Amino acid sequence: MGVLASCSNDDATTPSLPGGEETRTVKTSITRYEGFGQALENDINITDMQACIFEGGKMTQIYTDLTPSKSSFDIRIEKHAGTLYVLANTQEQINLEELKSQNITEEEWLKKCMTMKDNAPVQFYSGSLSLNDMSNSQTVLPVNLKRGFARFDLNLRTAGVASVNSITLKNAAQSGFLFPATPELSSKEVQIKDMTVSFDSPLTTDTPAVLYAYEQPQGSLEISVDVTIDGKPQTLTKVLGCDLKRNTIYTITVRKDVIDVTVEVSFDEWEEGEDTELVPQARLSVQ
């Protein structure tokens, strides 16, 4: 059973539901990763959820302190109109009550970003659903949430003994849009900075989730790996020749004298039993 959330709403001229304000259950699921790998426990750690509805470009309803039960929660709406936006793990940076009081427009909303926390991207999720033309009899509102970040896994493919001491993503974006950006928005300049992850104990085996990053378009992104192979320290680098996409797993493969960065499209569920469309695997090598 979902938990009824607190909400705030404005009057509108769109016809209301026959019974007036009614409860609707929002059923959330997290879209599988695009990339070869499995979801990890900390990939799906939901600490908070909130939602809002925009109608005619104006924020008309907000739902805060949502407590999902079995991946769903209840909201009260007067009509099936506008767009429902759902956020997870954003409460520390996105204050819906404040934004509503500022009369934020939908155009401004879609430009909102998450910034870094403790020198790392926030592992947040977002999704939306158009309520327009939805049947009044539909009481379950399905919303697919996507991770707002990319993940890097490490593979070691050396004949000798290799240990990775640190990994650096050079010129990494220091913020990421709440929702997938349009080409115009994605080309907007954002603050960039080198982001380094150092390991207390050098990594000597294949390791998932060694680094997280916000999405950003192709540019000056570069991966640098400090590795010791057969007792010889060296730094291997690789320019990323493609966009860095949210909800995608990239694999850093360390070989004897070079590294490869690849993304393999597969799928990874948040919760078993969800209906998910399957898409054939594909592989993209970043030269």
Short mmCIF file of C-alpha atoms in Angstrom, two decimals:
data_model
loop_
_atom_site.label_atom_id
_atom_site.label_comp_id
_atom_site.label_asym_id
_atom_site.label_seq_id
_atom_site.Cartn_x
_atom_site.Cartn_y
_atom_site.Cartn_z
CA MET A 1 0.00 0.00 0.00
CA GLY A 2 1.36 3.45 -0.87
CA VAL A 3 1.65 6.27 1.62
CA LEU A 4 -0.38 9.42 0.98
CA ALA A 5 1.89 12.40 0.41
CA SER A 6 1.42 15.99 1.49
CA CYS A 7 0.67 18.24 -1.47
CA SER A 8 -0.06 21.78 -2.55
CA ASN A 9 -2.11 22.77 -5.59
CA ASP A 10 -3.55 25.71 -7.50
CA ASP A 11 -6.96 26.01 -9.13
CA ALA A 12 -7.12 25.46 -12.88
CA THR A 13 -9.78 25.41 -15.56
CA THR A 14 -9.12 21.86 -16.79
CA PRO A 15 -12.15 19.64 -16.08
CA SER A 16 -11.80 17.82 -12.78
CA LEU A 17 -12.25 14.14 -12.18
CA PRO A 18 -15.91 13.12 -11.71
CA GLY A 19 -15.47 12.63 -7.98
CA GLY A 20 -13.34 15.73 -7.46
CA GLU A 21 -9.85 15.28 -6.03
CA GLU A 22 -8.97 11.60 -6.08
CA THR A 23 -6.07 9.41 -5.07
CA ARG A 24 -3.77 8.04 -7.75
CA THR A 25 -0.97 5.52 -7.20
CA VAL A 26 2.35 6.41 -8.81
CA LYS A 27 4.20 3.20 -9.68
CA THR A 28 7.91 3.82 -10.09
CA SER A 29 10.57 1.61 -11.60
CA ILE A 30 14.21 2.35 -12.26
CA THR A 31 15.22 1.93 -15.87
CA ARG A 32 17.90 -0.67 -16.44
CA TYR A 33 21.42 0.52 -17.01
CA GLU A 34 22.62 0.99 -20.55
CA GLY A 35 25.97 -0.71 -20.30
CA PHE A 36 27.42 -4.09 -19.47
CA GLY A 37 27.22 -4.72 -15.75
CA GLN A 38 24.92 -5.34 -12.83
CA ALA A 39 23.13 -2.92 -10.53
CA LEU A 40 24.80 -2.60 -7.16
CA GLU A 41 23.18 -2.05 -3.79
CA ASN A 42 24.34 1.57 -3.58
CA ASP A 43 23.07 2.17 -7.13
CA ILE A 44 19.51 1.81 -5.89
CA ASN A 45 19.68 3.43 -2.47
CA ILE A 46 16.65 5.75 -2.39
CA THR A 47 16.82 8.19 0.53
CA ASP A 48 14.03 10.59 -0.44
CA MET A 49 11.38 11.14 -3.12
CA GLN A 50 9.37 14.15 -4.21
CA ALA A 51 7.18 15.05 -7.16
CA CYS A 52 5.42 17.95 -8.84
CA ILE A 53 2.98 18.68 -11.65
CA PHE A 54 3.31 21.41 -14.28
CA GLU A 55 0.26 22.60 -16.20
CA GLY A 56 0.50 25.24 -18.88
CA GLY A 57 4.14 25.84 -18.01
CA LYS A 58 3.36 26.54 -14.35
CA MET A 59 4.08 24.42 -11.27
CA THR A 60 0.60 23.72 -9.90
CA GLN A 61 1.09 20.88 -7.42
CA ILE A 62 3.95 19.60 -5.31
CA TYR A 63 4.28 16.39 -3.32
CA THR A 64 6.98 16.26 -0.67
CA ASP A 65 8.28 13.69 1.82
CA LEU A 66 7.05 10.80 -0.29
CA THR A 67 7.54 7.39 1.30
CA PRO A 68 7.42 4.70 -1.37
CA SER A 69 6.19 1.25 -0.46
CA LYS A 70 6.95 -1.56 -2.93
CA SER A 71 8.10 1.10 -5.42
CA SER A 72 4.84 3.06 -5.31
CA PHE A 73 3.28 6.00 -3.52
CA ASP A 74 -0.09 7.76 -3.54
CA ILE A 75 -0.86 11.32 -4.60
CA ARG A 76 -4.11 13.27 -4.82
CA ILE A 77 -4.97 15.02 -8.08
CA GLU A 78 -8.04 16.84 -9.38
CA LYS A 79 -7.53 16.10 -13.07
CA HIS A 80 -5.38 14.25 -15.57
CA ALA A 81 -3.58 17.24 -17.04
CA GLY A 82 -0.04 18.49 -17.37
CA THR A 83 3.19 16.62 -16.70
CA LEU A 84 4.10 14.75 -13.53
CA TYR A 85 7.79 14.91 -12.57
CA VAL A 86 9.26 12.53 -9.99
CA LEU A 87 12.65 12.93 -8.29
CA ALA A 88 14.65 10.71 -5.94
CA ASN A 89 17.69 11.64 -3.82
CA THR A 90 17.39 15.34 -4.68
CA GLN A 91 15.86 16.83 -1.53
CA GLU A 92 19.11 18.38 -0.26
CA GLN A 93 19.43 20.50 -3.39
CA ILE A 94 15.92 20.80 -4.86
CA ASN A 95 13.33 22.54 -2.65
CA LEU A 96 9.94 22.25 -4.38
CA GLU A 97 8.13 24.51 -1.92
CA GLU A 98 10.66 27.27 -2.52
CA LEU A 99 10.56 26.86 -6.29
CA LYS A 100 6.75 26.95 -6.32
CA SER A 101 6.74 30.14 -4.24
CA GLN A 102 9.10 31.66 -6.81
CA ASN A 103 6.63 30.80 -9.60
CA ILE A 104 9.21 28.78 -11.49
CA THR A 105 8.24 28.08 -15.10
CA GLU A 106 8.50 24.65 -16.71
CA GLU A 107 11.23 25.95 -19.02
CA GLU A 108 13.25 27.07 -16.00
CA TRP A 109 12.51 23.77 -14.24
CA LEU A 110 14.00 21.75 -17.08
CA LYS A 111 17.22 23.75 -16.71
CA LYS A 112 17.66 22.86 -13.03
CA CYS A 113 20.84 20.96 -12.17
CA MET A 114 22.28 18.84 -9.41
CA THR A 115 25.76 19.80 -8.23
CA MET A 116 28.53 17.81 -6.58
CA LYS A 117 28.45 16.56 -2.99
CA ASP A 118 31.70 15.64 -1.23
CA ASN A 119 33.52 15.98 -4.57
CA ALA A 120 31.33 13.34 -6.21
CA PRO A 121 28.08 13.35 -8.23
CA VAL A 122 24.84 12.84 -6.33
CA GLN A 123 23.34 9.48 -7.26
CA PHE A 124 19.90 10.85 -8.11
CA TYR A 125 17.02 9.58 -10.24
CA SER A 126 14.36 11.39 -12.26
CA GLY A 127 11.41 10.63 -14.48
CA SER A 128 8.27 12.21 -15.92
CA LEU A 129 4.84 11.26 -17.22
CA SER A 130 2.40 13.21 -19.39
CA LEU A 131 -1.05 13.18 -17.78
CA ASN A 132 -2.78 14.76 -20.77
CA ASP A 133 -5.41 12.64 -22.52
CA MET A 134 -5.16 9.98 -19.81
CA SER A 135 -8.37 8.16 -19.06
CA ASN A 136 -10.03 9.17 -15.79
CA SER A 137 -10.38 5.48 -15.01
CA GLN A 138 -6.60 5.01 -14.92
CA THR A 139 -5.67 4.96 -11.24
CA VAL A 140 -2.07 3.77 -11.57
CA LEU A 141 0.45 6.22 -13.04
CA PRO A 142 3.65 4.45 -14.23
CA VAL A 143 6.83 6.51 -14.04
CA ASN A 144 10.20 5.17 -15.16
CA LEU A 145 13.10 6.71 -13.27
CA LYS A 146 16.54 7.00 -14.80
CA ARG A 147 19.80 7.45 -12.96
CA GLY A 148 21.11 10.97 -13.50
CA PHE A 149 24.71 9.77 -13.61
CA ALA A 150 27.06 7.41 -15.43
CA ARG A 151 29.08 4.61 -13.83
CA PHE A 152 32.58 3.37 -14.62
CA ASP A 153 33.66 -0.23 -13.99
CA LEU A 154 37.24 -1.48 -14.07
CA ASN A 155 38.52 -4.58 -15.88
CA LEU A 156 42.12 -5.78 -15.66
CA ARG A 157 43.39 -7.70 -18.69
CA THR A 158 47.15 -7.93 -18.23
CA ALA A 159 49.41 -10.97 -18.50
CA GLY A 160 51.42 -9.90 -15.45
CA VAL A 161 50.48 -8.55 -12.04
CA ALA A 162 48.59 -5.24 -12.18
CA SER A 163 47.30 -2.94 -9.45
CA VAL A 164 45.39 0.30 -9.96
CA ASN A 165 46.14 3.08 -7.49
CA SER A 166 43.85 5.83 -8.76
CA ILE A 167 41.59 6.83 -11.64
CA THR A 168 41.04 10.38 -12.86
CA LEU A 169 38.28 11.71 -15.11
CA LYS A 170 39.76 14.90 -16.50
CA ASN A 171 37.51 17.89 -17.26
CA ALA A 172 34.47 16.29 -15.64
CA ALA A 173 31.24 18.28 -15.40
CA GLN A 174 30.56 19.55 -11.88
CA SER A 175 26.79 19.55 -12.37
CA GLY A 176 24.14 17.54 -14.19
CA PHE A 177 20.64 18.41 -15.39
CA LEU A 178 17.72 16.92 -13.47
CA PHE A 179 16.32 15.58 -16.73
CA PRO A 180 17.94 14.63 -20.06
CA ALA A 181 18.90 17.89 -21.70
CA THR A 182 18.03 19.12 -25.17
CA PRO A 183 21.00 19.60 -27.54
CA GLU A 184 20.78 23.34 -26.89
CA LEU A 185 21.00 22.87 -23.13
CA SER A 186 23.63 20.15 -23.25
CA SER A 187 25.93 22.45 -25.21
CA LYS A 188 25.69 25.05 -22.46
CA GLU A 189 29.00 25.64 -20.72
CA VAL A 190 29.26 24.09 -17.28
CA GLN A 191 32.03 24.16 -14.73
CA ILE A 192 34.54 21.37 -15.29
CA LYS A 193 37.23 19.98 -13.05
CA ASP A 194 39.45 16.92 -12.80
CA MET A 195 37.87 14.27 -10.57
CA THR A 196 40.19 11.70 -9.00
CA VAL A 197 39.34 8.57 -7.04
CA SER A 198 42.26 7.11 -5.05
CA PHE A 199 42.04 3.64 -3.55
CA ASP A 200 43.24 2.88 -0.02
CA SER A 201 44.18 -0.58 -1.23
CA PRO A 202 45.22 -0.82 -4.90
CA LEU A 203 42.70 -2.67 -7.07
CA THR A 204 44.03 -5.98 -8.36
CA THR A 205 40.83 -7.55 -9.71
CA ASP A 206 37.88 -6.48 -11.85
CA THR A 207 35.93 -3.93 -9.82
CA PRO A 208 32.52 -2.36 -10.53
CA ALA A 209 31.58 1.23 -9.72
CA VAL A 210 35.06 2.68 -9.37
CA LEU A 211 33.85 6.11 -10.49
CA TYR A 212 30.60 8.00 -11.05
CA ALA A 213 30.12 11.08 -13.24
CA TYR A 214 27.43 13.43 -14.50
CA GLU A 215 26.51 13.24 -18.16
CA GLN A 216 28.18 15.69 -20.53
CA PRO A 217 28.68 16.08 -24.27
CA GLN A 218 31.80 15.01 -26.08
CA GLY A 219 34.60 17.47 -25.47
CA SER A 220 37.85 17.36 -23.56
CA LEU A 221 36.97 14.35 -21.40
CA GLU A 222 39.88 12.04 -20.68
CA ILE A 223 40.41 9.02 -18.45
CA SER A 224 43.75 8.62 -16.67
CA VAL A 225 44.69 5.48 -14.74
CA ASP A 226 47.67 5.24 -12.40
CA VAL A 227 48.64 1.58 -12.50
CA THR A 228 51.56 -0.60 -11.52
CA ILE A 229 52.22 -3.52 -13.89
CA ASP A 230 54.86 -6.07 -12.94
CA GLY A 231 56.31 -3.59 -10.46
CA LYS A 232 56.52 -0.75 -12.99
CA PRO A 233 54.40 2.34 -12.18
CA GLN A 234 52.86 4.07 -15.18
CA THR A 235 50.00 6.37 -16.12
CA LEU A 236 47.72 5.31 -18.96
CA THR A 237 45.37 7.82 -20.57
CA LYS A 238 42.47 7.66 -23.00
CA VAL A 239 40.44 10.44 -24.62
CA LEU A 240 36.68 9.78 -24.57
CA GLY A 241 35.52 10.37 -28.11
CA CYS A 242 31.80 10.27 -27.35
CA ASP A 243 29.17 11.82 -25.11
CA LEU A 244 29.08 10.69 -21.49
CA LYS A 245 25.47 9.58 -20.97
CA ARG A 246 23.38 9.20 -17.85
CA ASN A 247 22.18 5.77 -16.75
CA THR A 248 25.06 4.15 -18.65
CA ILE A 249 27.89 1.88 -17.52
CA TYR A 250 31.31 2.47 -19.08
CA THR A 251 34.05 -0.13 -18.71
CA ILE A 252 37.70 0.86 -18.30
CA THR A 253 39.88 -2.03 -19.44
CA VAL A 254 43.56 -1.92 -18.47
CA ARG A 255 45.87 -3.84 -20.76
CA LYS A 256 49.66 -4.07 -20.67
CA ASP A 257 50.46 -0.64 -22.09
CA VAL A 258 47.07 0.85 -22.93
CA ILE A 259 43.55 1.27 -21.60
CA ASP A 260 40.27 0.94 -23.46
CA VAL A 261 37.00 2.59 -22.49
CA THR A 262 33.89 0.87 -23.80
CA VAL A 263 30.17 0.98 -23.31
CA GLU A 264 28.14 -2.13 -23.96
CA VAL A 265 24.38 -1.77 -24.12
CA SER A 266 22.65 -4.38 -21.98
CA PHE A 267 20.09 -4.11 -19.23
CA ASP A 268 19.97 -4.23 -15.51
CA GLU A 269 16.80 -4.18 -13.44
CA TRP A 270 16.19 -2.33 -10.20
CA GLU A 271 13.66 -4.85 -9.00
CA GLU A 272 12.99 -8.31 -10.36
CA GLY A 273 9.53 -8.91 -11.72
CA GLU A 274 9.10 -5.54 -13.46
CA ASP A 275 7.99 -5.67 -17.10
CA THR A 276 10.86 -4.31 -19.16
CA GLU A 277 11.30 -4.12 -22.91
CA LEU A 278 14.42 -5.98 -24.04
CA VAL A 279 16.72 -4.49 -26.67
CA PRO A 280 19.54 -6.37 -28.45
CA GLN A 281 23.03 -5.81 -27.11
CA ALA A 282 25.38 -3.46 -28.88
CA ARG A 283 28.93 -2.42 -28.30
CA LEU A 284 30.59 0.95 -28.72
CA SER A 285 34.35 1.27 -28.47
CA VAL A 286 35.64 4.68 -27.50
CA GLN A 287 38.78 5.28 -29.51
#
